Every structure is written in C-alpha cells, then in structure tokens.
XYZ file of N, CA, C and O in Angstrom:
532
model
N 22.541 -122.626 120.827
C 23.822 -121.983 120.992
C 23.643 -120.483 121.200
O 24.145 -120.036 122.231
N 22.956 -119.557 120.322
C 22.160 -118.299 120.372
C 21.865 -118.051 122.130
O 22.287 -117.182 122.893
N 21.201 -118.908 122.291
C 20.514 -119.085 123.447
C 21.343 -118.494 124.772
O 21.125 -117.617 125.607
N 22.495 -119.524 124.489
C 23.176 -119.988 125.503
C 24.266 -118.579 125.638
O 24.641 -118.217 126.753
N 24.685 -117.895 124.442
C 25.503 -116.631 124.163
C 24.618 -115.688 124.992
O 25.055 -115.030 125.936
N 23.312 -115.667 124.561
C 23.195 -114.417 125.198
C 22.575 -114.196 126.690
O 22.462 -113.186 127.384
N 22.152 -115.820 126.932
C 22.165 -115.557 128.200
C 23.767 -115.224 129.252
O 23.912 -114.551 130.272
N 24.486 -115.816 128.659
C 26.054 -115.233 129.552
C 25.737 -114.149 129.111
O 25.243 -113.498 130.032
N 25.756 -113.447 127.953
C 26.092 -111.935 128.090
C 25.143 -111.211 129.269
O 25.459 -110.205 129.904
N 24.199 -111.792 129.368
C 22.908 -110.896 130.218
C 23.241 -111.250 131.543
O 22.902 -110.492 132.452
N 24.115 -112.732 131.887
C 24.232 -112.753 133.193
C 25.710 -111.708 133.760
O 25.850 -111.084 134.811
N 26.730 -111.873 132.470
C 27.875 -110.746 132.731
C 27.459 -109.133 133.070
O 27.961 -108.485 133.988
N 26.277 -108.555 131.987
C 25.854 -107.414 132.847
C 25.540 -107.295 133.938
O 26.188 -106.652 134.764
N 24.393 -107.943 134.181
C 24.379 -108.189 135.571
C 25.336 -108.070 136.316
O 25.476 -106.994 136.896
N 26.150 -108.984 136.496
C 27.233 -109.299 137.273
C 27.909 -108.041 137.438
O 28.172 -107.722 138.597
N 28.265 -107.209 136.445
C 28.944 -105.735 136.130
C 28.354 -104.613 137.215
O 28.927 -103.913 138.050
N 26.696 -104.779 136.762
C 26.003 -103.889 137.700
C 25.784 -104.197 138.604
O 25.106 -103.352 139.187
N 26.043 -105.313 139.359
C 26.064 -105.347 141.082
C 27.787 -105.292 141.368
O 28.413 -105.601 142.382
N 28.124 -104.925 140.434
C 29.910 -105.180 140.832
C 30.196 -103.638 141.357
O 30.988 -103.382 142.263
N 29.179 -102.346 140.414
C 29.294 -101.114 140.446
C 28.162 -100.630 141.633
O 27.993 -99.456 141.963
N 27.563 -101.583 142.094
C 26.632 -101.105 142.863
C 27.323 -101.283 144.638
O 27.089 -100.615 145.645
N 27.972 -102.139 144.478
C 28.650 -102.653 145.741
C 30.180 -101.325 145.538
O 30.976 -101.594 146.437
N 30.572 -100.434 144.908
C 31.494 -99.368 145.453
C 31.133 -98.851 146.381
O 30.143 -98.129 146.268
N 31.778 -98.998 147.692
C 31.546 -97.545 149.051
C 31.926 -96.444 148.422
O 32.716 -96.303 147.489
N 31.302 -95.684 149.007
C 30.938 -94.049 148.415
C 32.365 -93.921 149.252
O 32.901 -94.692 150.047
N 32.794 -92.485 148.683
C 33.996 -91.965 149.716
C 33.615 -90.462 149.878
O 33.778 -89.664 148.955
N 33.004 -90.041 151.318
C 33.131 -88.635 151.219
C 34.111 -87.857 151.776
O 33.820 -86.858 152.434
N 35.333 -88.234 151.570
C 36.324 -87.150 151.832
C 36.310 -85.998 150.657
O 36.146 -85.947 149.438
N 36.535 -85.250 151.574
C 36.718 -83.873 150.181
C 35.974 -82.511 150.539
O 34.852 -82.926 150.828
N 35.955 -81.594 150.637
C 35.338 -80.393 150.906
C 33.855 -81.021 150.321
O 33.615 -81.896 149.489
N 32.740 -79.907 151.392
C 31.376 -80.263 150.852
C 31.038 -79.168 151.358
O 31.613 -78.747 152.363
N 29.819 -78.345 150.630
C 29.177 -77.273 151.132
C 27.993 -77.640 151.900
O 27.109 -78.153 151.213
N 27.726 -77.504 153.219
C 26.650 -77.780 154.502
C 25.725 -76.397 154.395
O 26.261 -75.316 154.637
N 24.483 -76.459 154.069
C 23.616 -75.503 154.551
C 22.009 -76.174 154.787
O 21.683 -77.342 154.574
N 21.226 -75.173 155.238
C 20.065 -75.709 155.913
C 18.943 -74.904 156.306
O 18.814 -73.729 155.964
N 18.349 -75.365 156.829
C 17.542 -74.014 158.076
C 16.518 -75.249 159.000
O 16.322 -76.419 158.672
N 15.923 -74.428 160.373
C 15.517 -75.607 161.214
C 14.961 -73.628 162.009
O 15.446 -72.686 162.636
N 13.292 -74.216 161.166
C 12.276 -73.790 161.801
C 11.877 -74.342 162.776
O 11.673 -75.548 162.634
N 11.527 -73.587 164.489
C 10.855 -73.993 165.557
C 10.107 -72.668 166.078
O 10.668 -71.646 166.473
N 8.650 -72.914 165.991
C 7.667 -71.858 165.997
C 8.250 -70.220 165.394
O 8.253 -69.927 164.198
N 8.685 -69.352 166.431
C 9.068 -68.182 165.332
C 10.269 -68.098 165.240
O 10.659 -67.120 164.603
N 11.334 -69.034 165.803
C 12.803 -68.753 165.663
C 12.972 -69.354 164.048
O 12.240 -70.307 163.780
N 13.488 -69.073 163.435
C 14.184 -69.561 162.045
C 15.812 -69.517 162.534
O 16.354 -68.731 163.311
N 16.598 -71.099 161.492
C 18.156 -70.420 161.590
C 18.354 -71.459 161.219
O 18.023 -72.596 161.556
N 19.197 -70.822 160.137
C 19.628 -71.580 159.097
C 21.564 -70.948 158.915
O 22.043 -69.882 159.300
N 22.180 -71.997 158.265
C 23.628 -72.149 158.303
C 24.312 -72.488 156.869
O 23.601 -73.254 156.220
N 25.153 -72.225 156.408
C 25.880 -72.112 155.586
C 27.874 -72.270 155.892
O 28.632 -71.362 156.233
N 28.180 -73.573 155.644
C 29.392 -73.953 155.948
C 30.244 -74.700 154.938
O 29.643 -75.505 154.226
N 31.336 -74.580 154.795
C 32.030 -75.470 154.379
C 33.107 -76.606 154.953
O 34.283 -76.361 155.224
N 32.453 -77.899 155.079
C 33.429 -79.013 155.601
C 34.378 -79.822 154.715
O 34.129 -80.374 153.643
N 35.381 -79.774 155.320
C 36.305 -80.485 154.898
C 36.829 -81.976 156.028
O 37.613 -82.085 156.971
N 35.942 -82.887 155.323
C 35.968 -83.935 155.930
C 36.804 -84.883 155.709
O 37.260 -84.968 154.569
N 37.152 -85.676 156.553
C 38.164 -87.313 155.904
C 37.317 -88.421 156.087
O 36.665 -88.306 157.125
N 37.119 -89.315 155.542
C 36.334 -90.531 155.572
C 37.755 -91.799 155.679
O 38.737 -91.907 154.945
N 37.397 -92.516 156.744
C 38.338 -93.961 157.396
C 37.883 -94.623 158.100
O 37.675 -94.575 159.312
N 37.521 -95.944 156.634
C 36.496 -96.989 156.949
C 35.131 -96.320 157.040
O 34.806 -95.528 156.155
N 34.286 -96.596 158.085
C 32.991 -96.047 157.941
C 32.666 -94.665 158.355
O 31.772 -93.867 158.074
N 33.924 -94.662 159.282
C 34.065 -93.256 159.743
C 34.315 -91.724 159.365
O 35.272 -91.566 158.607
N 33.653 -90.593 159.738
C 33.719 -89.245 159.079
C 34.357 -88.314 160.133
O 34.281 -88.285 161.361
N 34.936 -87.652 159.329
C 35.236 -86.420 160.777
C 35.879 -84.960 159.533
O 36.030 -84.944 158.311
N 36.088 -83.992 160.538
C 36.659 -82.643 160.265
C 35.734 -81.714 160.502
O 34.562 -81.777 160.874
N 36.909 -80.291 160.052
C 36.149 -79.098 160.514
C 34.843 -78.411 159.045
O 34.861 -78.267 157.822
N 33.766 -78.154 160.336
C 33.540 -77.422 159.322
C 33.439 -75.467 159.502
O 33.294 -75.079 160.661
N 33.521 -74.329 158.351
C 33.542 -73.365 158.902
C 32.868 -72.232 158.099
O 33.262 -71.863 156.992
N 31.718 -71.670 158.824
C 31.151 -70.585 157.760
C 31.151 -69.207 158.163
O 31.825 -68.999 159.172
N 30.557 -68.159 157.632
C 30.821 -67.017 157.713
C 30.453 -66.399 159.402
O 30.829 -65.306 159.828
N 29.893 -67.097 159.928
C 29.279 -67.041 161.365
C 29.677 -67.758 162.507
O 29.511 -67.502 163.700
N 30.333 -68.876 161.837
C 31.016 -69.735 162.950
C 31.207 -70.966 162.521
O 31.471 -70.953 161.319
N 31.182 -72.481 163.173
C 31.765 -73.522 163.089
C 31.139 -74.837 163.250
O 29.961 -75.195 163.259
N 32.281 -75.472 163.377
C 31.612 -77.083 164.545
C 33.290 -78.005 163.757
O 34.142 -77.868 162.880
N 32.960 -78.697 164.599
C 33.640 -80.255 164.186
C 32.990 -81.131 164.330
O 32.631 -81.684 165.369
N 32.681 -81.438 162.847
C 32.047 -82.802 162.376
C 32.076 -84.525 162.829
O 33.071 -85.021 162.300
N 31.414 -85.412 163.517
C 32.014 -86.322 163.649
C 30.721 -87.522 163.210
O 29.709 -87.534 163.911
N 30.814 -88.301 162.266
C 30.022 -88.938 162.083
C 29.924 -90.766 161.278
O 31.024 -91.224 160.968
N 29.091 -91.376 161.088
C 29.516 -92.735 160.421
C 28.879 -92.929 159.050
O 27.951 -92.121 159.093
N 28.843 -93.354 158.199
C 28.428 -93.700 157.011
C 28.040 -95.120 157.056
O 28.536 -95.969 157.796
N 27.105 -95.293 156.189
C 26.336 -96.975 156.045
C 25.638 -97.149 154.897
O 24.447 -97.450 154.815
N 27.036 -96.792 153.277
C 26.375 -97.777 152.401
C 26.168 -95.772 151.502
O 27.175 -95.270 151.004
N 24.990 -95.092 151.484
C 24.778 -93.945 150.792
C 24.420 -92.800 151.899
O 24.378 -91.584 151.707
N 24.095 -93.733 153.482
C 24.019 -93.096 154.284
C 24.671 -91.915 155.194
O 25.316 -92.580 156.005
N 24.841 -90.786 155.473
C 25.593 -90.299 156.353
C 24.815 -89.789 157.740
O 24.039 -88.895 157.404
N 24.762 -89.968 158.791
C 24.897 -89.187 160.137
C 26.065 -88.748 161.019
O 26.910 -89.369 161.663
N 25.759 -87.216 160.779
C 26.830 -86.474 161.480
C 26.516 -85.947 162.402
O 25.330 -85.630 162.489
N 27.539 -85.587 163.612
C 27.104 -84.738 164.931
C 27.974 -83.457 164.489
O 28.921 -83.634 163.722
N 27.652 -82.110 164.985
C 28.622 -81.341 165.112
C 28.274 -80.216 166.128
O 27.217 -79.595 166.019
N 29.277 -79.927 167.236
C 29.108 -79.343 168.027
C 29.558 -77.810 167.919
O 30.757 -77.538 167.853
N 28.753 -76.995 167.905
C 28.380 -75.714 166.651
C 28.516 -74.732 167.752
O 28.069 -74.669 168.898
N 29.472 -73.805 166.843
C 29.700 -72.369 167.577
C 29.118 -71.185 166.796
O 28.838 -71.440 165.624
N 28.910 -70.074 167.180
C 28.361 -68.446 166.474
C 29.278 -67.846 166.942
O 29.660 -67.969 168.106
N 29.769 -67.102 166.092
C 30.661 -65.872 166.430
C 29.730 -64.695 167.212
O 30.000 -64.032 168.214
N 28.374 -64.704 166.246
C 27.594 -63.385 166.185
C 26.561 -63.610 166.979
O 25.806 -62.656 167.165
N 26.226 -65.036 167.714
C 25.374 -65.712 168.434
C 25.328 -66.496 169.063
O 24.710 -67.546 168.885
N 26.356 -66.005 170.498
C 27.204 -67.324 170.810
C 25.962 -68.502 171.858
O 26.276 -69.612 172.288
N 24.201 -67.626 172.090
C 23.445 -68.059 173.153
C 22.979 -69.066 171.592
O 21.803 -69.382 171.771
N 23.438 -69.609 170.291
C 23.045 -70.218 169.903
C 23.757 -71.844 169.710
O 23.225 -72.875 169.299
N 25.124 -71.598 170.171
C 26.054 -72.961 170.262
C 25.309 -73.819 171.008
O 24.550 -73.504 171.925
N 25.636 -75.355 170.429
C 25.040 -76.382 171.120
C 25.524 -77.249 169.811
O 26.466 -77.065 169.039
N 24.273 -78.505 169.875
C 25.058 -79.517 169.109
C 23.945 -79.852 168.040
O 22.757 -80.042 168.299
N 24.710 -79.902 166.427
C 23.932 -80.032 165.631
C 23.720 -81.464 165.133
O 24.753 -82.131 165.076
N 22.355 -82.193 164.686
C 22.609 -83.662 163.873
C 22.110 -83.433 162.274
O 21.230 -82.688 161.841
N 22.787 -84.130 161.744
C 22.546 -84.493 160.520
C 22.293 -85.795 160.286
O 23.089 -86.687 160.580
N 20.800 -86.047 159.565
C 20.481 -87.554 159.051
C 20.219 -87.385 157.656
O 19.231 -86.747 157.293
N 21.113 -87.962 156.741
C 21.210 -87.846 155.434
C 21.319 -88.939 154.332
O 21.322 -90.085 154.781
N 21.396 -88.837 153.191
C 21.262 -90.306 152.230
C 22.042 -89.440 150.586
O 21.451 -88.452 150.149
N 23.191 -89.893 149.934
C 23.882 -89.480 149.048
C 22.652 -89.710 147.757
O 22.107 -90.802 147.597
N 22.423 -88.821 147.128
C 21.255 -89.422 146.049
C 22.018 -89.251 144.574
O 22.859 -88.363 144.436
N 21.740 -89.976 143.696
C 22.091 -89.992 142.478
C 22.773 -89.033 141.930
O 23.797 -89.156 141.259
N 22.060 -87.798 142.286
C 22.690 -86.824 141.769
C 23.778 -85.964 142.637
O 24.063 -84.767 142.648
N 24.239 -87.046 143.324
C 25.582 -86.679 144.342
C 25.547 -85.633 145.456
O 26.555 -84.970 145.698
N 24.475 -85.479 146.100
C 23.819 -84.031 146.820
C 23.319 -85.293 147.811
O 22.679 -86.297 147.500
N 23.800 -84.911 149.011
C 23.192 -85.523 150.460
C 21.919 -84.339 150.849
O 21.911 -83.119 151.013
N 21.185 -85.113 150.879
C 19.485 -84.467 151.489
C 19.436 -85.095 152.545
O 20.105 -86.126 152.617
N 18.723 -84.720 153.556
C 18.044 -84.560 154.984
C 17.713 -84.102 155.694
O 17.269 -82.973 155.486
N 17.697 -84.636 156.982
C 16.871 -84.015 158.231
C 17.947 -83.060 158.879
O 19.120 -83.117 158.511
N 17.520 -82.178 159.854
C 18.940 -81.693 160.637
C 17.855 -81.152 161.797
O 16.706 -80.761 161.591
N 18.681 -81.262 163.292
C 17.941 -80.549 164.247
C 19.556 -80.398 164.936
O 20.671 -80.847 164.671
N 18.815 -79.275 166.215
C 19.545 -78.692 166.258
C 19.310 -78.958 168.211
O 18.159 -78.976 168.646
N 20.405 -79.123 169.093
C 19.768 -78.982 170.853
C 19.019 -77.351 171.663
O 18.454 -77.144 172.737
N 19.389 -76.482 170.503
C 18.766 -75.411 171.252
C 17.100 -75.197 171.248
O 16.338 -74.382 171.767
N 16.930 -76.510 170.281
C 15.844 -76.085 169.949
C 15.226 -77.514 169.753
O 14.950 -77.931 168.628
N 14.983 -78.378 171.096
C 14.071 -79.381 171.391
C 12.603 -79.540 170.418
O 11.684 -78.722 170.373
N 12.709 -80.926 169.629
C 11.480 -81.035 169.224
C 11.494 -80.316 167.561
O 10.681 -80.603 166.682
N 12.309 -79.615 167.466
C 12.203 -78.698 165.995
C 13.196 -79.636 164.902
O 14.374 -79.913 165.129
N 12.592 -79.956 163.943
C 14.051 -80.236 162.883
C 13.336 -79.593 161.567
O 12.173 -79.320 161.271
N 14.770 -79.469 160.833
C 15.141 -79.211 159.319
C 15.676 -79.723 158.323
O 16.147 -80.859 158.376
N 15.705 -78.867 157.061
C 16.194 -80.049 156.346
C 17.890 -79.120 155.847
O 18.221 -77.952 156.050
N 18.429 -79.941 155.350
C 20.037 -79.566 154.953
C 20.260 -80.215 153.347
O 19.179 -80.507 152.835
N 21.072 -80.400 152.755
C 21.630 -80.777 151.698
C 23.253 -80.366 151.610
O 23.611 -79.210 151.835
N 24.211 -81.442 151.255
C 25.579 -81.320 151.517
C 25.932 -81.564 149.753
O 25.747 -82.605 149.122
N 26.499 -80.229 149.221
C 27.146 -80.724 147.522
C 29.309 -80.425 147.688
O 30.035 -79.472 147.971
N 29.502 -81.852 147.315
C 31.020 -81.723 147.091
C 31.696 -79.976 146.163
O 31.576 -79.582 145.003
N 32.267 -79.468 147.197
C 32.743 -77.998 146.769
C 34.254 -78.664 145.711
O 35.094 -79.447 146.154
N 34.242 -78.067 144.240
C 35.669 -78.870 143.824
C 36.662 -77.866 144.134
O 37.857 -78.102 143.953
C-alpha cells in the first residue's frame, strides 16, 4: 500500500513538472537589446530598448536607442528567439542595414546570442536581451 502511495505521489510530480515545463514563454514587454559585432578593426556595438508584442509564435515592435533604431520582426520556438531588424544611425547613417539576432531565453531570464550585422559580411557577435520593468 506504502508502495503504491508513493509511487502516485512521484508520478503526480512528475506530471506537475512537465505540466510547468510545457508554458510558452511570452516575450511581450520592454527588453533592453545590446551587443557588439567585431569584424577585423571595425568594432560596433548597440544599446536599445524594444518594446515588443508577442502573437502566437510571432514577435514584432520598435526598438530605440540613443543613436538610432530598427523594427524588430521575428519568431519564437519554445525558449528560442530570432529576430531581424532593419537598423538606422542617427550619427552613422553609412552604418544602416539589417541586423539578426539568434538567441535562447536561459534560466535566468536573459536571452544570449549570436548577432551579425549586413554591413559587415562574415563578422558576428554576441547580444543579450534582459526584460526592462
């Protein structure tokens, strides 16, 4: 009888923790975007804040930092995010073109990844995105 109690209880945790493991993430909500994307001696790195909407798998909004912009458009898959954003300079406008982000939400709620950039073929960086409250 012992037996039989605590194996339900062990199969109900279980059950609990794949119940909490199967929530889709939701990243709507302001997030702070920064980075840098070394290619031989150019450095350039960005600092933004997006305010995104997430619907269904889908991402979008603006994002905007002290230098300039983009609008975000991207899909989610699970902890995954890839975003495009097609990026302006106020102060550097021979640097607009289009930025990617390949990223993964980690435990500690901070998206890490890759980021490259079209002005600069062949070069990528890394970024990290933290929810601004």
């Amino acid at each position: 009888m012992r037996i039989g109690i605590f194996v339900a209880m062990a199969l109900s945790v279980v059950g609990a923790a794949r119940g909490a493991q199967a929530q889709p993430v939701d990243f709507s909500g302001k997030w702070s975007l920064s980075g840098q994307i070394i290619a031989g001696r150019t450095f350039m790195s960005f600092a933004q804040i997006c305010d995104l909407k997430q619907t269904g798998d889908q991402l979008a909004g603006p994002c905007r930092g002290p230098n300039g912009g983009c609008s975000a458009v991207g899909v989610i898959n699970g902890a995954s995010v890839d975003l495009t954003c097609r990026t302006s300079y106020t102060n550097s406008p021979n640097l607009a073109g289009v930025s990617t982000f390949h990223g993964a939400l980690g435990k500690d709620e901070i998206v890490r990844g890759e980021c490259t950039h079209s002005r600069f073929p062949g070069a990528s960086g890394v970024f990290a995105m933290m929810r601004v409250p």
